[in-house]
Coordinates of C-alpha atoms in Angstrom, one line a residue:
Chain A
X1 CA -16.4 -9.1 -21.5
X2 CA -18.3 -12.3 -20.7
X3 CA -18.9 -10.8 -17.2
X4 CA -21.1 -8.1 -18.6
X5 CA -23.4 -10.3 -20.5
X6 CA -26.8 -10.2 -19.0
X7 CA -28.7 -13.5 -19.4
X8 CA -31.9 -11.5 -19.4
X9 CA -31.3 -9.2 -22.3
X10 CA -31.8 -12.3 -24.5
X11 CA -35.1 -13.3 -23.0
X12 CA -36.5 -9.8 -22.8
X13 CA -35.4 -9.7 -26.4
X14 CA -33.0 -6.9 -27.1
X15 CA -33.1 -7.1 -30.8
X16 CA -30.3 -4.7 -31.5
X17 CA -27.3 -6.0 -33.2
X18 CA -24.8 -5.2 -30.5
X19 CA -27.0 -6.2 -27.6
X20 CA -24.1 -7.1 -25.4
X21 CA -22.1 -3.9 -25.5
X22 CA -23.6 -0.9 -23.7
X23 CA -23.8 2.4 -25.4
X24 CA -21.9 3.8 -22.5
X25 CA -19.1 1.4 -23.4
X26 CA -19.3 2.5 -27.1
X27 CA -19.1 6.1 -26.1
X28 CA -15.9 5.4 -24.1
X29 CA -14.4 3.6 -27.0
X30 CA -15.0 6.6 -29.2
X31 CA -13.3 8.8 -26.7
X32 CA -10.4 6.4 -26.5
X33 CA -9.9 6.5 -30.3
X34 CA -9.4 10.3 -30.0
X35 CA -6.4 9.8 -27.6
X36 CA -3.5 9.7 -30.1
X37 CA -1.0 8.3 -27.6
X38 CA -3.2 5.5 -26.5
X39 CA -4.0 4.5 -30.0
X40 CA -0.3 4.5 -30.9
X41 CA 0.3 2.2 -27.9
X42 CA -2.5 -0.1 -29.2
X43 CA -1.0 -0.1 -32.7
X44 CA 2.4 -1.1 -31.4
X45 CA 0.9 -3.9 -29.4
X46 CA -1.1 -5.2 -32.3
X47 CA 1.9 -5.1 -34.6
X48 CA 3.9 -7.0 -32.0
X49 CA 1.3 -9.6 -31.6
X50 CA 0.8 -10.1 -35.3
X51 CA 4.6 -10.3 -35.9
X52 CA 5.1 -12.8 -33.2
X53 CA 2.2 -15.1 -34.1
X54 CA 2.3 -14.8 -37.9
X55 CA 5.9 -13.8 -38.6
X56 CA 7.6 -17.2 -37.9
X57 CA 5.5 -18.8 -40.7
X58 CA 7.3 -16.7 -43.2
X59 CA 10.7 -17.3 -41.8
X60 CA 12.9 -19.9 -43.7
X61 CA 14.4 -20.9 -40.3
X62 CA 13.1 -22.9 -37.4
X63 CA 13.8 -21.6 -33.9
X64 CA 15.6 -24.6 -32.5
X65 CA 17.5 -25.9 -35.5
X66 CA 21.2 -25.9 -34.6
X67 CA 23.5 -24.9 -37.5
X68 CA 27.1 -25.0 -36.4
X69 CA 28.6 -23.5 -39.6
X70 CA 26.6 -20.3 -39.0
X71 CA 27.7 -19.5 -35.4
X72 CA 27.6 -15.9 -34.1
X73 CA 27.2 -14.3 -37.5
X74 CA 26.5 -10.5 -37.5
X75 CA 23.3 -9.2 -39.0
X76 CA 23.2 -9.7 -42.8
X77 CA 20.6 -10.0 -45.6
X78 CA 20.3 -13.7 -44.9
X79 CA 20.0 -13.3 -41.2
X80 CA 18.5 -9.9 -40.5
X81 CA 19.4 -9.9 -36.8
X82 CA 22.3 -12.3 -37.1
X83 CA 22.7 -15.7 -35.5
X84 CA 23.5 -16.9 -32.0
X85 CA 26.1 -19.3 -30.5
X86 CA 24.3 -22.3 -32.0
X87 CA 23.8 -20.8 -35.4
X88 CA 20.1 -20.1 -34.9
X89 CA 18.4 -17.2 -36.6
X90 CA 17.9 -14.5 -33.9
X91 CA 14.9 -12.8 -35.6
X92 CA 13.0 -16.1 -35.8
X93 CA 13.9 -16.8 -32.2
X94 CA 12.8 -13.3 -31.0
X95 CA 9.4 -13.7 -32.7
X96 CA 9.0 -17.3 -31.3
X97 CA 10.0 -15.9 -27.9
X98 CA 7.4 -13.2 -28.3
X99 CA 4.7 -15.9 -28.7
X100 CA 5.8 -17.4 -25.4
X101 CA 6.2 -14.1 -23.5
X102 CA 2.9 -12.7 -24.7
X103 CA 1.0 -15.9 -24.1
X104 CA 2.5 -16.2 -20.5
X105 CA 1.6 -12.6 -19.9
X106 CA -2.0 -13.0 -21.2
X107 CA -2.6 -16.3 -19.5
X108 CA -1.3 -15.2 -16.1
X109 CA -3.4 -12.0 -16.4
X110 CA -6.6 -14.0 -17.1
X111 CA -5.8 -16.2 -14.2
X112 CA -5.2 -13.4 -11.7
X113 CA -8.1 -11.4 -12.9
X114 CA -10.4 -14.4 -12.6
X115 CA -9.2 -15.3 -9.1
X116 CA -8.9 -11.7 -7.9
X117 CA -12.3 -10.6 -9.2
X118 CA -14.1 -13.6 -7.9
X119 CA -12.6 -13.6 -4.5
X120 CA -12.8 -9.8 -4.2
X121 CA -16.4 -9.8 -5.3
X122 CA -17.3 -12.5 -2.8
X123 CA -15.5 -10.7 0.0
X124 CA -17.0 -7.3 -0.8
X125 CA -20.5 -8.6 -1.3
X126 CA -20.9 -11.0 1.7
X127 CA -18.5 -9.2 4.1
X128 CA -18.2 -10.6 7.6
X129 CA -16.5 -13.9 8.1
X130 CA -15.9 -14.8 4.5
X131 CA -14.4 -11.3 3.9
X132 CA -12.0 -11.7 6.8
X133 CA -10.7 -15.1 5.6
X134 CA -10.2 -14.0 2.0
X135 CA -8.7 -10.7 2.8
X136 CA -6.3 -12.0 5.5
X137 CA -5.0 -14.5 3.0
X138 CA -4.6 -11.7 0.5
X139 CA -2.8 -9.6 3.0
X140 CA -0.5 -12.4 3.9
X141 CA 0.5 -12.8 0.2
X142 CA 0.9 -9.0 -0.1
X143 CA 3.3 -8.8 2.7
X144 CA 5.8 -10.9 0.8
X145 CA 7.4 -9.0 -2.1
X146 CA 6.4 -10.5 -5.4
X147 CA 9.7 -11.0 -7.0
X148 CA 11.5 -12.8 -4.2
X149 CA 8.5 -15.0 -3.9
X150 CA 8.7 -15.9 -7.6
X151 CA 12.4 -16.5 -7.2
X152 CA 11.7 -19.0 -4.4
X153 CA 9.1 -20.8 -6.5
X154 CA 11.5 -20.8 -9.5
X155 CA 14.3 -22.2 -7.4
X156 CA 12.0 -24.9 -6.0
X157 CA 11.0 -25.9 -9.6
X158 CA 14.7 -26.3 -10.5
X159 CA 15.3 -28.2 -7.4
X160 CA 12.5 -30.6 -8.1
X161 CA 13.7 -31.0 -11.7
X162 CA 10.4 -30.1 -13.3
X163 CA 10.6 -31.0 -17.0
X164 CA 11.4 -27.8 -19.0
X165 CA 8.4 -28.2 -21.3
X166 CA 6.0 -27.9 -18.3
X167 CA 7.8 -24.9 -16.8
X168 CA 6.1 -22.4 -19.1
X169 CA 2.6 -23.4 -17.7
X170 CA 3.9 -23.4 -14.2
X171 CA 5.3 -19.9 -14.6
X172 CA 1.8 -18.8 -15.8
X173 CA 0.3 -20.1 -12.6
X174 CA 3.0 -18.6 -10.5
X175 CA 2.5 -15.1 -11.9
X176 CA -1.2 -15.3 -11.7
X177 CA -1.0 -16.4 -8.1
X178 CA 1.3 -13.6 -7.1
X179 CA -0.9 -10.9 -8.8
X180 CA -4.4 -11.7 -7.5
X181 CA -4.3 -10.2 -4.0
X182 CA -3.9 -6.6 -5.1
X183 CA -6.6 -7.1 -7.6
X184 CA -9.0 -8.7 -5.1
X185 CA -8.5 -5.7 -2.8
X186 CA -9.5 -3.2 -5.5
X187 CA -12.5 -5.2 -6.6
X188 CA -13.6 -5.6 -3.0
X189 CA -13.3 -1.9 -2.4
X190 CA -15.5 -1.2 -5.5
X191 CA -18.0 -3.8 -4.3
X192 CA -18.2 -2.2 -0.8
X193 CA -19.1 1.1 -2.3
X194 CA -21.4 -0.3 -5.0
X195 CA -23.5 -2.4 -2.6
X196 CA -24.5 0.7 -0.7
X197 CA -25.8 2.5 -3.8
X198 CA -29.5 3.1 -4.0
X199 CA -30.0 0.8 -7.0
X200 CA -28.9 -2.1 -4.8
X201 CA -31.5 -1.1 -2.2
X202 CA -33.9 -1.2 -5.1
X203 CA -32.8 -4.7 -5.9
X204 CA -33.4 -5.7 -2.2
X205 CA -36.9 -4.3 -2.4
X206 CA -37.6 -6.2 -5.6
X207 CA -36.5 -9.3 -3.8
X208 CA -33.9 -10.3 -6.3
X209 CA -31.7 -13.3 -5.7
X210 CA -28.1 -12.9 -4.6
X211 CA -26.9 -14.4 -7.9
X212 CA -28.7 -11.8 -10.0
X213 CA -27.6 -9.0 -7.7
X214 CA -24.0 -10.1 -8.0
X215 CA -23.8 -10.9 -11.7
X216 CA -26.3 -8.5 -13.3
X217 CA -26.0 -5.5 -11.1
X218 CA -22.6 -5.4 -9.4
X219 CA -20.1 -7.1 -11.7
X220 CA -21.1 -5.1 -14.9
X221 CA -20.3 -2.0 -12.9
X222 CA -16.7 -3.1 -12.2
X223 CA -16.0 -4.4 -15.7
X224 CA -14.4 -1.1 -16.7
X225 CA -12.1 -1.3 -13.8
X226 CA -11.3 -4.9 -14.5
X227 CA -10.4 -4.1 -18.2
X228 CA -8.0 -1.4 -17.1
X229 CA -6.3 -3.5 -14.4
X230 CA -6.1 -6.4 -16.7
X231 CA -4.4 -4.4 -19.5
X232 CA -1.8 -2.9 -17.2
X233 CA -1.4 -6.4 -15.6
X234 CA -0.3 -8.0 -18.9
X235 CA 2.6 -5.5 -19.1
X236 CA 3.7 -6.3 -15.5
X237 CA 3.4 -10.1 -16.1
X238 CA 5.5 -9.9 -19.2
X239 CA 8.2 -8.0 -17.3
X240 CA 8.1 -10.5 -14.3
X241 CA 8.4 -13.5 -16.7
X242 CA 11.3 -11.9 -18.4
X243 CA 13.1 -11.2 -15.1
X244 CA 12.5 -14.8 -14.0
X245 CA 13.7 -16.3 -17.3
X246 CA 16.7 -14.0 -17.3
X247 CA 17.8 -15.4 -14.0
X248 CA 17.1 -18.9 -15.3
X249 CA 14.2 -19.5 -13.0
X250 CA 11.3 -19.1 -15.4
X251 CA 10.9 -20.7 -18.8
X252 CA 14.1 -22.7 -19.6
X253 CA 16.0 -22.8 -22.9
X254 CA 15.8 -24.2 -25.5
X255 CA 12.3 -22.7 -25.4
X256 CA 13.0 -19.1 -26.2
X257 CA 11.6 -16.2 -24.3
X258 CA 12.6 -12.6 -24.4
X259 CA 14.0 -12.9 -20.9
X260 CA 16.2 -15.9 -21.4
X261 CA 17.5 -14.5 -24.7
X262 CA 18.8 -11.4 -22.9
X263 CA 20.7 -13.8 -20.8
X264 CA 23.3 -13.5 -23.6
X265 CA 24.3 -10.2 -22.1
X266 CA 25.6 -12.0 -19.0
X267 CA 28.5 -13.2 -21.1
X268 CA 31.1 -10.4 -21.4
X269 CA 32.2 -11.2 -24.9
X270 CA 28.6 -11.5 -26.2
X271 CA 27.8 -8.2 -24.4
X272 CA 30.6 -6.3 -26.0
X273 CA 31.1 -8.0 -29.4
X274 CA 27.6 -9.3 -30.3
X275 CA 24.9 -6.8 -29.4
X276 CA 22.5 -8.4 -31.9
X277 CA 22.1 -11.2 -29.4
X278 CA 20.6 -9.1 -26.6
X279 CA 19.4 -5.8 -28.1
X280 CA 16.5 -7.3 -30.1
X281 CA 14.8 -9.2 -27.2
X282 CA 15.5 -6.3 -24.9
X283 CA 14.0 -3.8 -27.2
X284 CA 11.0 -6.1 -27.7
X285 CA 10.3 -6.2 -24.0
X286 CA 10.8 -2.5 -23.7
X287 CA 8.5 -1.6 -26.6
X288 CA 5.8 -4.1 -25.7
X289 CA 5.6 -3.2 -22.0
X290 CA 5.7 0.6 -22.7
X291 CA 3.0 0.3 -25.4
X292 CA 0.7 -1.8 -23.1
X293 CA 1.1 0.7 -20.3
X294 CA 0.4 3.7 -22.5
X295 CA -2.6 2.0 -23.9
X296 CA -3.7 1.0 -20.4
X297 CA -3.4 4.5 -19.1
X298 CA -5.5 5.8 -22.0
X299 CA -8.1 3.1 -21.2
X300 CA -8.2 4.1 -17.6
X301 CA -8.7 7.7 -18.5
X302 CA -11.9 6.9 -20.5
X303 CA -13.2 4.0 -18.5
X304 CA -12.4 4.9 -15.0
X305 CA -12.0 8.7 -14.7
X306 CA -11.9 8.7 -10.9
X307 CA -8.5 7.0 -10.9
X308 CA -6.8 9.7 -12.9
X309 CA -3.6 10.7 -11.3
Chain B
X1 CA -61.6 0.4 12.7
X2 CA -61.0 -2.9 10.8
X3 CA -57.5 -4.2 10.5
X4 CA -55.8 -2.3 7.7
X5 CA -53.6 -3.5 4.9
X6 CA -50.6 -2.1 6.8
X7 CA -50.5 -1.9 10.6
X8 CA -47.5 -0.3 12.3
X9 CA -47.5 -0.5 16.0
X10 CA -45.0 1.4 18.2
X11 CA -42.3 1.2 15.6
X12 CA -38.9 2.4 16.8
X13 CA -35.6 2.7 14.9
X14 CA -32.6 3.8 16.8
X15 CA -29.2 4.2 15.1
X16 CA -26.4 3.6 17.6
X17 CA -23.7 6.3 17.9
X18 CA -20.3 4.6 18.2
X19 CA -17.2 6.3 19.4
X20 CA -13.7 5.5 20.3
X21 CA -11.3 2.7 19.5
X22 CA -13.6 -0.1 20.7
X23 CA -16.7 1.3 18.9
X24 CA -18.6 1.5 22.1
X25 CA -22.2 2.7 21.8
X26 CA -22.4 6.1 23.5
X27 CA -25.9 6.9 22.5
X28 CA -28.7 6.5 19.9
X29 CA -30.1 8.7 17.2
X30 CA -33.8 8.2 17.7
X31 CA -34.8 8.4 14.0
X32 CA -38.2 6.8 14.5
X33 CA -39.5 6.9 18.0
X34 CA -42.7 5.1 18.7
X35 CA -44.7 5.5 15.5
X36 CA -48.1 3.8 15.0
X37 CA -50.2 4.0 11.9
X38 CA -52.8 2.0 10.1
X39 CA -53.4 2.2 6.4
X40 CA -56.7 0.8 4.9
X41 CA -56.8 -0.8 1.5
X42 CA -57.2 1.7 -1.3
X43 CA -56.4 4.8 0.7
X44 CA -53.4 7.1 0.4
X45 CA -51.7 7.9 3.6
X46 CA -49.5 11.0 3.5
X47 CA -46.5 11.3 5.8
X48 CA -45.2 14.8 6.1
X49 CA -42.6 16.5 8.2
X50 CA -39.5 18.6 7.8
X51 CA -36.1 17.3 6.9
X52 CA -34.7 14.9 9.5
X53 CA -38.0 14.1 11.0
X54 CA -37.6 10.4 10.2
X55 CA -40.2 10.1 7.4
X56 CA -38.0 8.1 5.1
X57 CA -36.7 5.9 7.9
X58 CA -40.3 4.9 8.6
X59 CA -40.8 3.9 5.0
X60 CA -37.5 2.0 4.9
X61 CA -38.1 0.2 8.2
X62 CA -41.6 -0.8 7.1
X63 CA -40.3 -2.4 4.0
X64 CA -37.3 -4.0 5.8
X65 CA -34.5 -2.1 4.1
X66 CA -33.3 -1.2 7.6
X67 CA -34.1 -3.4 10.5
X68 CA -36.4 -2.1 13.3
X69 CA -35.3 -1.6 16.9
X70 CA -38.7 -2.3 18.4
X71 CA -42.3 -2.5 17.5
X72 CA -44.4 -4.4 15.0
X73 CA -45.1 -4.1 11.3
X74 CA -48.1 -6.1 10.0
X75 CA -48.8 -6.3 6.3
X76 CA -52.0 -8.1 5.4
X77 CA -52.0 -9.5 8.9
X78 CA -48.5 -11.0 8.7
X79 CA -45.8 -9.7 11.0
X80 CA -43.0 -8.9 8.5
X81 CA -40.3 -9.2 11.1
X82 CA -41.2 -12.8 11.9
X83 CA -40.6 -14.0 8.4
X84 CA -37.6 -16.0 7.3
X85 CA -35.5 -14.6 4.4
X86 CA -37.2 -16.9 1.9
X87 CA -40.7 -16.0 3.1
X88 CA -39.8 -12.3 3.0
X89 CA -38.5 -12.7 -0.6
X90 CA -41.8 -14.2 -1.5
X91 CA -43.8 -11.4 0.0
X92 CA -41.6 -8.6 -1.4
X93 CA -43.4 -8.2 -4.7
X94 CA -46.6 -7.2 -3.0
X95 CA -45.1 -4.2 -1.4
X96 CA -42.8 -1.9 -3.3
X97 CA -40.8 1.2 -2.7
X98 CA -40.4 4.1 -5.1
X99 CA -37.2 6.0 -4.4
X100 CA -36.6 9.7 -4.1
X101 CA -33.7 10.0 -6.5
X102 CA -34.5 8.7 -9.9
X103 CA -30.8 9.0 -10.9
X104 CA -29.2 6.8 -8.3
X105 CA -32.0 4.3 -8.0
X106 CA -31.5 2.9 -11.5
X107 CA -28.4 0.8 -12.3
X108 CA -26.5 2.7 -15.1
X109 CA -25.5 -0.6 -16.7
X110 CA -28.9 -2.3 -16.8
X111 CA -31.2 -1.7 -19.8
X112 CA -34.6 -0.3 -18.9
X113 CA -36.5 -3.3 -20.1
X114 CA -34.3 -5.6 -18.0
X115 CA -34.5 -3.4 -14.9
X116 CA -38.3 -3.5 -15.1
X117 CA -38.7 -7.1 -16.1
X118 CA -36.0 -8.8 -14.1
X119 CA -38.0 -9.1 -10.8
X120 CA -40.7 -11.0 -12.7
X121 CA -38.0 -13.4 -14.1
X122 CA -36.3 -13.8 -10.7
X123 CA -39.6 -14.6 -8.9
X124 CA -40.8 -16.7 -11.8
X125 CA -44.1 -15.0 -11.8
X126 CA -44.6 -15.0 -15.5
X127 CA -43.4 -17.4 -18.2
X128 CA -40.4 -16.0 -20.0
X129 CA -42.1 -15.5 -23.4
X130 CA -44.7 -13.2 -21.9
X131 CA -42.2 -11.0 -20.0
X132 CA -41.5 -8.6 -22.9
X133 CA -45.2 -8.0 -23.4
X134 CA -45.7 -7.4 -19.7
X135 CA -42.9 -4.9 -19.7
X136 CA -44.3 -3.1 -22.8
X137 CA -47.6 -3.0 -21.1
X138 CA -46.4 -1.4 -17.9
X139 CA -44.2 1.0 -19.9
X140 CA -47.3 2.2 -21.7
X141 CA -49.3 2.6 -18.6
X142 CA -46.5 4.7 -17.1
X143 CA -46.5 7.0 -20.1
X144 CA -43.3 5.6 -21.7
X145 CA -43.0 4.3 -25.2
X146 CA -42.2 0.8 -26.4
X147 CA -38.9 1.8 -28.0
X148 CA -37.6 2.8 -24.6
X149 CA -37.3 -0.8 -23.6
X150 CA -33.7 -1.3 -25.0
X151 CA -32.3 2.0 -23.7
X152 CA -30.0 2.7 -20.8
X153 CA -31.0 4.9 -17.9
X154 CA -28.6 7.7 -18.8
X155 CA -30.6 8.3 -22.0
X156 CA -33.6 9.5 -20.0
X157 CA -34.6 12.7 -18.2
X158 CA -35.4 12.8 -14.5
X159 CA -39.1 12.6 -15.0
X160 CA -38.8 9.7 -17.4
X161 CA -36.5 7.9 -14.9
X162 CA -39.0 8.3 -12.2
X163 CA -41.6 6.8 -14.5
X164 CA -39.2 3.8 -15.0
X165 CA -38.9 3.5 -11.2
X166 CA -42.7 3.4 -11.0
X167 CA -43.0 0.9 -13.8
X168 CA -40.4 -1.3 -12.1
X169 CA -42.6 -1.3 -8.9
X170 CA -45.8 -1.6 -10.8
X171 CA -45.1 -4.7 -12.9
X172 CA -45.1 -6.8 -9.8
X173 CA -48.8 -5.8 -9.1
X174 CA -48.1 -4.7 -5.6
X175 CA -50.8 -4.1 -3.0
X176 CA -48.9 -1.4 -1.2
X177 CA -46.6 1.2 -2.7
X178 CA -44.4 3.3 -0.4
X179 CA -43.4 6.4 -2.3
X180 CA -40.4 8.1 -0.6
X181 CA -40.6 11.7 -1.7
X182 CA -41.0 10.6 -5.3
X183 CA -41.3 14.0 -6.8
X184 CA -39.0 16.2 -4.7
X185 CA -36.1 15.7 -7.1
X186 CA -38.1 16.8 -10.1
X187 CA -39.1 20.2 -11.3
X188 CA -42.6 21.5 -10.8
X189 CA -44.1 20.8 -14.2
X190 CA -42.8 17.2 -14.1
X191 CA -44.0 16.9 -10.5
X192 CA -47.5 17.5 -11.6
X193 CA -47.3 14.8 -14.3
X194 CA -45.9 12.3 -11.9
X195 CA -48.5 13.0 -9.3
X196 CA -51.3 12.7 -11.9
X197 CA -49.7 9.4 -12.9
X198 CA -49.9 8.2 -9.3
X199 CA -53.6 9.2 -9.2
X200 CA -54.4 7.5 -12.5
X201 CA -52.6 4.3 -11.4
X202 CA -54.5 4.2 -8.1
X203 CA -57.8 4.4 -9.9
X204 CA -57.0 1.7 -12.4
X205 CA -55.1 -0.7 -10.2
X206 CA -56.6 -0.2 -6.7
X207 CA -53.3 0.7 -5.2
X208 CA -52.7 1.7 -1.6
X209 CA -50.0 4.4 -1.1
X210 CA -47.9 5.4 1.8
X211 CA -46.8 8.8 0.4
X212 CA -43.9 10.4 2.1
X213 CA -43.3 14.0 1.3
X214 CA -42.4 17.4 2.8
X215 CA -44.5 19.2 0.3
X216 CA -47.9 19.9 1.9
X217 CA -49.6 21.0 -1.4
X218 CA -48.6 17.7 -3.0
X219 CA -50.0 15.8 -0.1
X220 CA -53.2 17.8 0.0
X221 CA -53.8 16.9 -3.7
X222 CA -53.1 13.2 -3.4
X223 CA -53.8 11.9 0.1
X224 CA -56.9 10.8 2.0
X225 CA -55.3 10.8 5.4
X226 CA -52.2 12.6 6.6
X227 CA -49.8 12.0 9.5
X228 CA -47.5 14.8 10.6
X229 CA -44.1 13.8 11.9
X230 CA -41.6 15.8 14.0
X231 CA -38.3 14.5 15.4
X232 CA -39.3 10.8 14.9
X233 CA -42.7 11.1 16.5
X234 CA -46.2 11.4 15.1
X235 CA -47.6 14.7 16.1
X236 CA -51.0 14.4 14.6
X237 CA -53.0 12.1 12.3
X238 CA -56.2 13.2 10.7
X239 CA -58.1 13.0 7.4
X240 CA -57.0 15.4 4.8
X241 CA -60.0 17.8 5.1
X242 CA -59.8 17.7 8.9
X243 CA -56.1 18.5 9.0
X244 CA -56.2 21.3 6.5
X245 CA -59.4 22.9 8.0
X246 CA -58.8 22.4 11.6
X247 CA -55.2 21.5 12.6
X248 CA -55.0 20.7 16.3
X249 CA -51.3 20.5 17.0
X250 CA -49.3 23.7 17.1
X251 CA -46.6 22.1 14.9
X252 CA -49.2 21.3 12.2
X253 CA -50.5 24.9 12.4
X254 CA -47.0 26.2 12.0
X255 CA -46.3 23.8 9.1
X256 CA -49.6 24.8 7.3
X257 CA -48.9 28.5 7.8
X258 CA -45.6 28.0 5.9
X259 CA -47.2 26.7 2.7
X260 CA -46.9 29.3 0.0
X261 CA -50.1 30.5 -1.5
X262 CA -50.3 31.9 -5.0
X263 CA -52.0 35.1 -4.1
X264 CA -49.3 37.7 -3.4
X265 CA -51.6 40.4 -2.0
X266 CA -53.2 38.2 0.6
X267 CA -51.7 38.7 4.0
X268 CA -52.0 36.1 6.6
X269 CA -50.5 35.3 9.9
X270 CA -47.3 33.2 9.7
X271 CA -46.3 31.2 12.7
X272 CA -42.6 31.4 12.6
X273 CA -40.9 28.8 14.8
X274 CA -37.8 29.9 16.8
X275 CA -34.6 27.9 16.8
X276 CA -33.6 24.7 15.1
X277 CA -35.0 21.2 15.3
X278 CA -33.4 19.6 18.4
X279 CA -30.9 16.7 18.0
X280 CA -32.7 13.4 17.6
X281 CA -29.9 11.8 19.7
X282 CA -31.2 13.8 22.7
X283 CA -34.8 14.7 22.1
X284 CA -36.6 17.0 24.5
X285 CA -38.6 15.2 27.2
X286 CA -42.3 15.2 27.2
X287 CA -43.8 16.7 24.1
X288 CA -40.9 16.8 21.7
X289 CA -42.1 20.1 20.3
X290 CA -42.2 22.0 23.6
X291 CA -38.9 23.7 23.0
X292 CA -40.2 25.5 20.0
X293 CA -43.9 25.6 20.7
X294 CA -45.4 29.1 20.4
X295 CA -48.1 28.3 22.9
X296 CA -46.2 26.0 25.1
X297 CA -45.2 26.6 28.7
X298 CA -42.0 25.0 30.1
X299 CA -44.2 22.8 32.1
X300 CA -45.1 20.7 29.0
X301 CA -41.6 19.3 29.1
X302 CA -42.2 17.5 32.3
X303 CA -44.8 14.9 31.3
X304 CA -44.1 12.2 28.9
X305 CA -47.4 12.0 27.0
X306 CA -48.4 13.5 23.7
X307 CA -50.0 16.9 24.2

């Protein structure tokens, strides 16, 4: 929400407690809270995040401690979701993996929203030559399907033998890089329509600087759209990361992610005999992504009613 | 006549009509076609005419919201179209525009206090500590209350929003205010309030108005001089009393005869014009009004002068 902060509201002295959040925004939030489905989505996401980030502290096991005596044990009271081929507790690993997957999803979203919003806003506001350059680059990236592009990047990383501990960060950048063009297009479209509105003509007549027009008048008007896209974007990013890691092109073991944990299903014996290895991470991806999408849809309905399908 | 605060000479604004794959210009909409006017300091110049006659375009071209095609706009002796963007930005505070639609001319996500005060901040006209006081000041003189300062535009009625628009223009202490049909979106009782506000502000702040309107009774109440526009051209310019007592141009006569009068029994002669207003992309030759003129002969279409 930092985009919506108006530097001026401080100087003119809005003395209200919640000076930063508009009452329009508060109204929308109240409407969102009445949408049962969206709220349940939010609850699932919050539970997932809390479990992943707090849960492992209560676990007696560490995620990477190999314990040969406890190989491939079925779920029991000691190991609620069983153990894997190296005797590691699956529940602990699923939660640890959730940390990585959620962080990668969030970070790549922030990156793509930042790049996309900035470039889209510049293209839409200045138009002409700048617009042409930015949008042609975006078009170029959009013509290449995202997943194959990510596969190529992933394969290159493996080829160059990038250390596994850096791969997580590189994957974040890859996902953010693949996602920004679509976002830039939407922001640009919004900008093009906003800049023709009468209040922007008023800004011209007042002789306001470009910076103020862009950051105080135009960007606050696209924040609702950005929130919606960003939310839905996280789900997509988590999914892409899982796909990459499943194929061994994303984050590498021993760092656990939901994607590389499902890799267990590639092994026929594990697939048939030891479902506790791949069902928990698979279910985690499923539940998280669905919950995020349901919540995002609800958000869109209240913040951006024009986009309703 | 001495040089006025605003001098407009032979102003033209043509919008190109583009067609086909290559966007070739196939013609022009002559929205403003050779308009000249002069406004003295302290007077209120009314610009009237029917819809599509180019009144608003004149206002917007004067203030450089749209660029002119030809002609000259001199404000305080400075040719506005010769200024660089920086110089234009500096001069902007001294001429302000009040918009027709009080709903779309305020940004829904900017607080009223910020909307009014931000131009002062941006131009660095007043030290930051004083801005809140200045905003409160101008809110009061526009008939709003100090607690309105932290509210958002959607919390106000149409009349209040128009007051906000006026306050936003007024805080910059402009010399000239161009009001583009400022009351036509409001209901009649609110119209009266806003018009009285315009009058009061003119008395206290020595403002000069270019008041664009299609409502002759509003113009009669407020203006000292009136120009009548038809199809992008000025048909007649006269002082208010002169125009209402003794209209010379047949179009002005027709316009005046269409003003409703609040005496139902009084019968009077209405001049009803035949046909529609011709297309501004292909205006009639000669006097533009000759196609609908009740007195005109076809011969008037031959010349090129004003009647």
